[in-house]
């Protein structure tokens, strides 16, 4: 399965394509419930939340959230979780650690929104946020 995101289809969300016959790609599903997806890491889940072992899960970076979607059945994708964070500017990309316990998330524009009087928010430096994803819902 190939995952397209940010396209003019599926509301800019996950557009799923079967490439088993590369010359004839086949549309197999769409997830648009959370709007535009800038980037995603889609994996066969092997992390600690055993409810989803062996399932196809996308960790989607959707402008202002990390959104988890079970795409095991591409025609019926299911949102598992949608989590935002304080002072988001543009949730850009992320990556899971080797054990699929933590997601390292970057906000592309956080340093541009720096306000010295908001200590909980972005700083003048780029930040990487570490999210605990040991429980997917």
Backbone as JSON, one array per atom type, in Angstrom:
{
  "sequence": "XXXXXXXXXXXXXXXXXXXXXXXXXXXXXXXXXXXXXXXXXXXXXXXXXXXXXXXXXXXXXXXXXXXXXXXXXXXXXXXXXXXXXXXXXXXXXXXXXXXXXXXXXXXXXXXXXXXXXXXXXXXXXXXXXXXXXXXXX",
  "N": [[0.86, -1.18, 0.0], [0.51, 2.2, -0.81], [0.71, 5.48, 0.5], [-0.69, 8.51, -0.04], [-0.52, 11.93, 0.73], [-1.8, 15.18, 1.52], [-2.76, 15.76, -0.95], [-5.0, 16.71, -3.65], [-7.11, 15.12, -3.3], [-9.28, 13.19, -1.16], [-9.75, 15.16, 0.74], [-7.26, 16.19, 1.28], [-6.27, 14.46, 3.09], [-5.3, 11.11, 4.12], [-4.71, 9.14, 1.33], [-5.14, 6.12, -0.04], [-3.44, 3.62, -1.88], [-3.24, 0.71, -3.83], [-0.39, -0.82, -4.93], [0.33, -3.19, -6.05], [0.21, -3.96, -8.67], [2.09, -2.09, -10.36], [1.84, -0.56, -12.76], [-0.82, -0.17, -12.95], [-2.17, 1.42, -10.75], [-4.32, 1.12, -7.92], [-6.99, 2.69, -6.37], [-7.76, 2.38, -2.98], [-8.76, 3.35, -0.62], [-9.62, 6.0, 1.71], [-8.96, 8.6, 4.02], [-10.32, 11.24, 5.52], [-11.24, 12.51, 7.74], [-9.86, 14.17, 9.51], [-9.02, 16.27, 8.05], [-6.47, 18.04, 6.23], [-3.42, 16.32, 5.8], [-0.1, 16.64, 6.51], [2.18, 15.04, 6.69], [3.04, 11.6, 7.27], [3.7, 8.6, 9.1], [3.35, 5.4, 8.34], [2.8, 2.24, 9.62], [3.23, -1.32, 10.19], [1.95, -2.2, 13.05], [3.85, -2.85, 15.91], [4.15, -2.21, 18.51], [3.74, -1.53, 22.09], [0.95, -1.5, 22.67], [-1.11, -3.89, 22.71], [-3.63, -4.33, 21.64], [-3.58, -3.49, 19.05], [-1.72, -4.92, 17.7], [0.0, -6.01, 14.86], [-1.69, -4.62, 13.19], [-2.3, -2.14, 10.62], [-1.19, 1.01, 11.09], [-1.38, 4.5, 10.91], [0.56, 7.24, 11.76], [-0.18, 10.35, 11.79], [0.6, 13.65, 10.79], [-0.91, 16.5, 11.17], [-1.05, 19.41, 10.63], [-1.94, 20.76, 13.09], [-2.1, 18.74, 14.91], [-1.31, 15.44, 16.18], [-2.43, 12.64, 14.71], [-3.8, 9.48, 14.99], [-4.44, 6.7, 12.99], [-6.14, 3.75, 12.24], [-5.59, 1.84, 9.55], [-6.0, -0.66, 8.62], [-8.15, -1.84, 7.36], [-8.61, -0.43, 4.53], [-10.9, 0.69, 3.25], [-12.47, 1.31, 5.36], [-11.23, 3.13, 7.35], [-10.18, 3.92, 10.72], [-10.2, 6.44, 13.12], [-8.03, 6.53, 15.78], [-6.97, 8.19, 17.7], [-6.66, 11.7, 18.36], [-4.62, 14.29, 18.92], [-3.79, 17.43, 20.07], [-1.56, 20.22, 20.79], [-0.23, 22.7, 23.04], [0.21, 25.98, 21.82], [0.68, 25.36, 19.1], [2.04, 25.65, 15.86], [2.64, 24.67, 13.23], [2.28, 21.52, 12.72], [4.54, 19.4, 11.52], [6.18, 17.06, 10.85], [7.04, 13.7, 11.93], [8.44, 10.89, 13.72], [8.56, 7.49, 14.69], [10.07, 5.86, 17.52], [12.31, 3.0, 17.7], [10.98, 0.96, 19.16], [8.38, 1.65, 18.9], [7.16, 3.2, 20.87], [7.38, 5.88, 21.41], [6.81, 9.0, 19.81], [8.58, 11.25, 17.89], [8.16, 14.52, 17.35], [7.95, 17.3, 15.19], [7.48, 20.81, 14.92], [7.08, 22.89, 12.35], [7.02, 25.69, 12.24], [7.4, 26.7, 14.77], [9.45, 28.29, 16.0], [9.05, 30.7, 14.75], [6.82, 31.71, 15.94], [7.57, 32.64, 18.38], [7.25, 34.03, 21.59], [8.43, 35.91, 24.11], [7.05, 36.25, 26.53], [5.52, 33.99, 26.9], [6.21, 31.34, 28.39], [5.52, 28.58, 28.23], [5.18, 28.06, 25.62], [6.36, 28.06, 22.17], [9.89, 28.55, 21.57], [12.63, 30.68, 20.64], [14.09, 28.88, 19.36], [14.15, 25.91, 17.32], [12.11, 23.14, 18.1], [11.86, 19.74, 19.25], [9.35, 17.58, 20.01], [8.61, 15.02, 22.29], [6.45, 12.4, 22.29], [4.45, 10.27, 24.19], [3.38, 7.3, 23.02], [2.49, 4.83, 23.81], [0.01, 3.9, 24.4], [-2.52, 3.68, 22.17], [-5.02, 4.85, 22.01]],
  "CA": [[0.0, 0.0, 0.0], [1.16, 3.51, -0.8], [-0.11, 6.5, 1.13], [-0.47, 9.87, -0.52], [-1.12, 12.89, 1.65], [-1.7, 16.56, 1.08], [-3.16, 15.88, -2.35], [-6.31, 17.34, -3.87], [-8.13, 14.09, -3.08], [-9.48, 12.8, 0.25], [-9.67, 16.36, 1.58], [-5.87, 16.39, 1.67], [-5.91, 13.44, 4.08], [-4.66, 9.89, 3.62], [-5.24, 8.55, 0.09], [-4.47, 4.82, -0.05], [-3.35, 3.06, -3.22], [-2.61, -0.6, -3.96], [0.61, -0.78, -6.0], [0.79, -4.55, -6.37], [0.42, -3.88, -10.12], [2.51, -0.69, -10.43], [1.36, 0.16, -13.95], [-2.25, 0.04, -12.79], [-2.44, 1.66, -9.33], [-5.74, 1.0, -7.59], [-7.46, 3.4, -5.18], [-8.38, 1.42, -2.07], [-9.32, 3.94, 0.58], [-9.46, 7.42, 1.95], [-9.28, 9.08, 5.36], [-10.35, 12.7, 5.47], [-11.93, 13.0, 8.94], [-9.08, 15.19, 10.22], [-8.56, 17.27, 7.09], [-5.17, 17.97, 5.57], [-2.3, 15.63, 6.45], [1.15, 17.09, 5.92], [3.12, 13.93, 6.63], [2.59, 10.46, 8.08], [4.49, 7.37, 9.13], [2.4, 4.29, 8.4], [3.57, 1.06, 10.02], [2.58, -2.49, 10.75], [2.19, -1.88, 14.46], [4.48, -3.87, 16.75], [4.43, -1.55, 19.78], [3.25, -2.14, 23.32], [-0.51, -1.55, 22.79], [-1.39, -5.19, 22.08], [-4.92, -4.3, 20.93], [-3.37, -3.14, 17.65], [-0.59, -5.7, 17.18], [-0.16, -6.5, 13.5], [-2.57, -3.74, 12.41], [-1.66, -1.05, 9.88], [-1.52, 2.25, 11.78], [-0.69, 5.7, 10.43], [0.82, 8.33, 12.69], [-0.34, 11.45, 10.84], [0.97, 14.98, 11.29], [-2.0, 17.2, 10.51], [-0.99, 20.85, 10.84], [-1.97, 21.15, 14.5], [-2.31, 17.55, 15.74], [-0.85, 14.09, 15.84], [-3.65, 11.87, 14.56], [-3.52, 8.06, 14.77], [-5.52, 6.1, 12.2], [-6.01, 2.34, 11.89], [-5.93, 1.71, 8.12], [-5.95, -2.09, 8.31], [-9.2, -1.99, 6.34], [-8.54, 0.88, 3.9], [-12.21, 1.26, 2.95], [-13.1, 1.7, 6.63], [-10.21, 3.55, 8.32], [-10.73, 4.36, 12.0], [-9.36, 7.32, 13.92], [-7.81, 6.0, 17.12], [-6.71, 9.31, 18.6], [-6.3, 12.99, 17.75], [-4.1, 15.06, 20.05], [-3.12, 18.69, 19.77], [-0.64, 20.67, 21.83], [-0.21, 24.14, 23.28], [1.0, 26.87, 20.96], [1.09, 24.74, 17.84], [2.14, 26.56, 14.72], [2.44, 23.84, 12.04], [2.78, 20.17, 12.97], [5.16, 19.16, 10.22], [6.52, 15.66, 10.64], [7.44, 12.96, 13.11], [8.95, 9.54, 13.49], [8.51, 6.62, 15.86], [11.3, 5.18, 17.94], [12.4, 1.61, 17.26], [10.01, 0.12, 19.85], [7.06, 2.24, 18.66], [6.64, 3.69, 22.14], [7.44, 7.34, 21.43], [6.86, 9.7, 18.53], [9.35, 12.48, 17.91], [7.32, 15.39, 16.53], [8.49, 18.63, 14.94], [6.59, 21.88, 14.49], [7.91, 23.6, 11.38], [7.03, 27.15, 12.4], [7.33, 27.08, 16.18], [10.34, 29.39, 16.36], [8.52, 31.93, 14.18], [5.77, 32.18, 16.82], [8.16, 32.85, 19.69], [6.87, 35.2, 22.39], [9.16, 35.74, 25.38], [6.15, 36.25, 27.68], [4.79, 32.72, 26.92], [7.24, 30.34, 28.64], [5.1, 27.23, 27.88], [5.05, 27.96, 24.17], [7.58, 27.93, 21.38], [10.99, 29.45, 21.89], [13.25, 31.16, 19.41], [14.79, 27.72, 18.79], [13.34, 24.81, 16.86], [11.94, 22.13, 19.16], [11.35, 18.41, 18.95], [8.52, 17.12, 21.11], [8.58, 13.56, 22.43], [5.11, 12.02, 22.69], [4.27, 8.89, 24.64], [2.33, 6.66, 22.22], [2.38, 3.43, 24.22], [-1.42, 3.61, 24.36], [-2.91, 4.34, 20.93], [-6.35, 5.5, 22.01]],
  "C": [[0.89, 1.23, 0.0], [0.18, 4.51, -0.21], [0.28, 7.84, 0.56], [-1.11, 10.79, 0.5], [-0.9, 14.3, 1.13], [-2.1, 16.75, -0.37], [-4.51, 16.58, -2.45], [-7.44, 16.33, -3.73], [-8.24, 13.84, -1.58], [-9.37, 13.99, 1.19], [-8.26, 16.67, 2.02], [-5.39, 15.38, 2.69], [-5.28, 12.23, 3.42], [-5.42, 9.32, 2.42], [-4.46, 7.26, -0.09], [-4.58, 4.16, -1.42], [-2.65, 1.7, -3.15], [-1.67, -0.53, -5.16], [1.12, -2.17, -6.36], [0.95, -4.72, -7.88], [0.79, -2.43, -10.4], [2.01, 0.09, -11.64], [-0.13, 0.47, -13.9], [-2.55, 0.26, -11.3], [-3.95, 1.68, -9.06], [-6.05, 1.75, -6.31], [-8.15, 2.41, -4.27], [-8.94, 2.05, -0.79], [-8.91, 5.37, 0.79], [-9.74, 7.71, 3.43], [-9.18, 10.6, 5.35], [-10.95, 13.32, 6.72], [-11.17, 14.08, 9.7], [-8.48, 16.2, 9.24], [-7.17, 16.98, 6.54], [-4.12, 17.25, 6.42], [-1.02, 16.06, 5.75], [2.13, 15.95, 5.72], [2.56, 12.81, 7.49], [3.65, 9.37, 8.04], [3.48, 6.25, 9.33], [3.19, 3.0, 8.61], [2.65, -0.13, 10.25], [2.94, -2.41, 12.23], [2.73, -3.07, 15.23], [4.82, -3.3, 18.13], [3.73, -2.22, 20.95], [1.73, -2.22, 23.48], [-0.99, -2.78, 22.01], [-2.73, -5.25, 21.36], [-4.73, -4.08, 19.43], [-2.19, -3.89, 17.03], [-0.91, -6.23, 15.79], [-1.08, -5.66, 12.62], [-1.74, -2.69, 11.67], [-2.13, 0.26, 10.51], [-0.7, 3.39, 11.2], [-0.62, 6.72, 11.56], [0.9, 9.57, 11.8], [-0.08, 12.79, 11.51], [0.14, 15.98, 10.51], [-2.07, 18.68, 10.88], [-0.99, 21.25, 12.3], [-2.21, 19.97, 15.44], [-1.43, 16.39, 15.3], [-2.12, 13.26, 15.84], [-3.29, 10.43, 14.21], [-4.73, 7.42, 14.09], [-5.19, 4.64, 11.92], [-6.51, 2.2, 10.45], [-5.86, 0.25, 7.68], [-6.99, -2.44, 7.25], [-9.33, -0.63, 5.64], [-9.89, 1.51, 3.54], [-12.95, 1.73, 4.19], [-12.04, 2.11, 7.66], [-10.87, 4.1, 9.58], [-9.74, 5.25, 12.73], [-9.26, 6.74, 15.32], [-7.62, 7.13, 18.13], [-6.36, 10.54, 17.78], [-5.89, 13.89, 18.91], [-3.38, 16.3, 19.55], [-2.17, 19.05, 20.89], [-0.64, 22.19, 21.89], [0.68, 24.86, 22.28], [1.51, 26.2, 19.69], [1.12, 25.82, 16.77], [1.91, 25.78, 13.42], [3.1, 22.49, 12.28], [3.25, 19.61, 11.64], [5.46, 17.7, 9.95], [6.89, 15.02, 11.97], [7.93, 11.58, 12.73], [8.88, 8.76, 14.79], [9.89, 6.12, 16.24], [11.2, 3.71, 17.54], [11.36, 0.69, 17.9], [8.57, 0.6, 19.68], [6.38, 2.66, 19.96], [6.54, 5.2, 22.19], [7.48, 7.88, 20.0], [7.63, 11.0, 18.75], [8.72, 13.41, 16.88], [7.96, 16.77, 16.41], [7.39, 19.57, 14.47], [7.43, 22.8, 13.61], [8.04, 25.09, 11.67], [7.09, 27.61, 13.84], [8.24, 28.25, 16.53], [9.86, 30.72, 15.79], [7.44, 32.52, 15.09], [6.27, 32.5, 18.22], [7.69, 34.15, 20.33], [7.51, 35.03, 23.76], [8.26, 35.7, 26.61], [5.27, 35.0, 27.76], [5.78, 31.58, 27.15], [6.83, 28.91, 28.28], [5.09, 27.0, 26.37], [6.37, 27.79, 23.46], [8.66, 28.88, 21.87], [11.56, 29.94, 20.58], [14.05, 30.05, 18.73], [13.79, 26.67, 18.33], [13.25, 23.77, 17.98], [11.51, 20.81, 18.57], [10.6, 17.96, 20.19], [8.51, 15.6, 21.12], [7.23, 13.19, 23.03], [5.08, 10.55, 23.07], [3.1, 8.3, 23.86], [2.2, 5.18, 22.56], [0.93, 2.96, 24.28], [-1.98, 4.39, 23.16], [-4.29, 5.0, 20.94], [-6.57, 6.31, 23.27]]
}
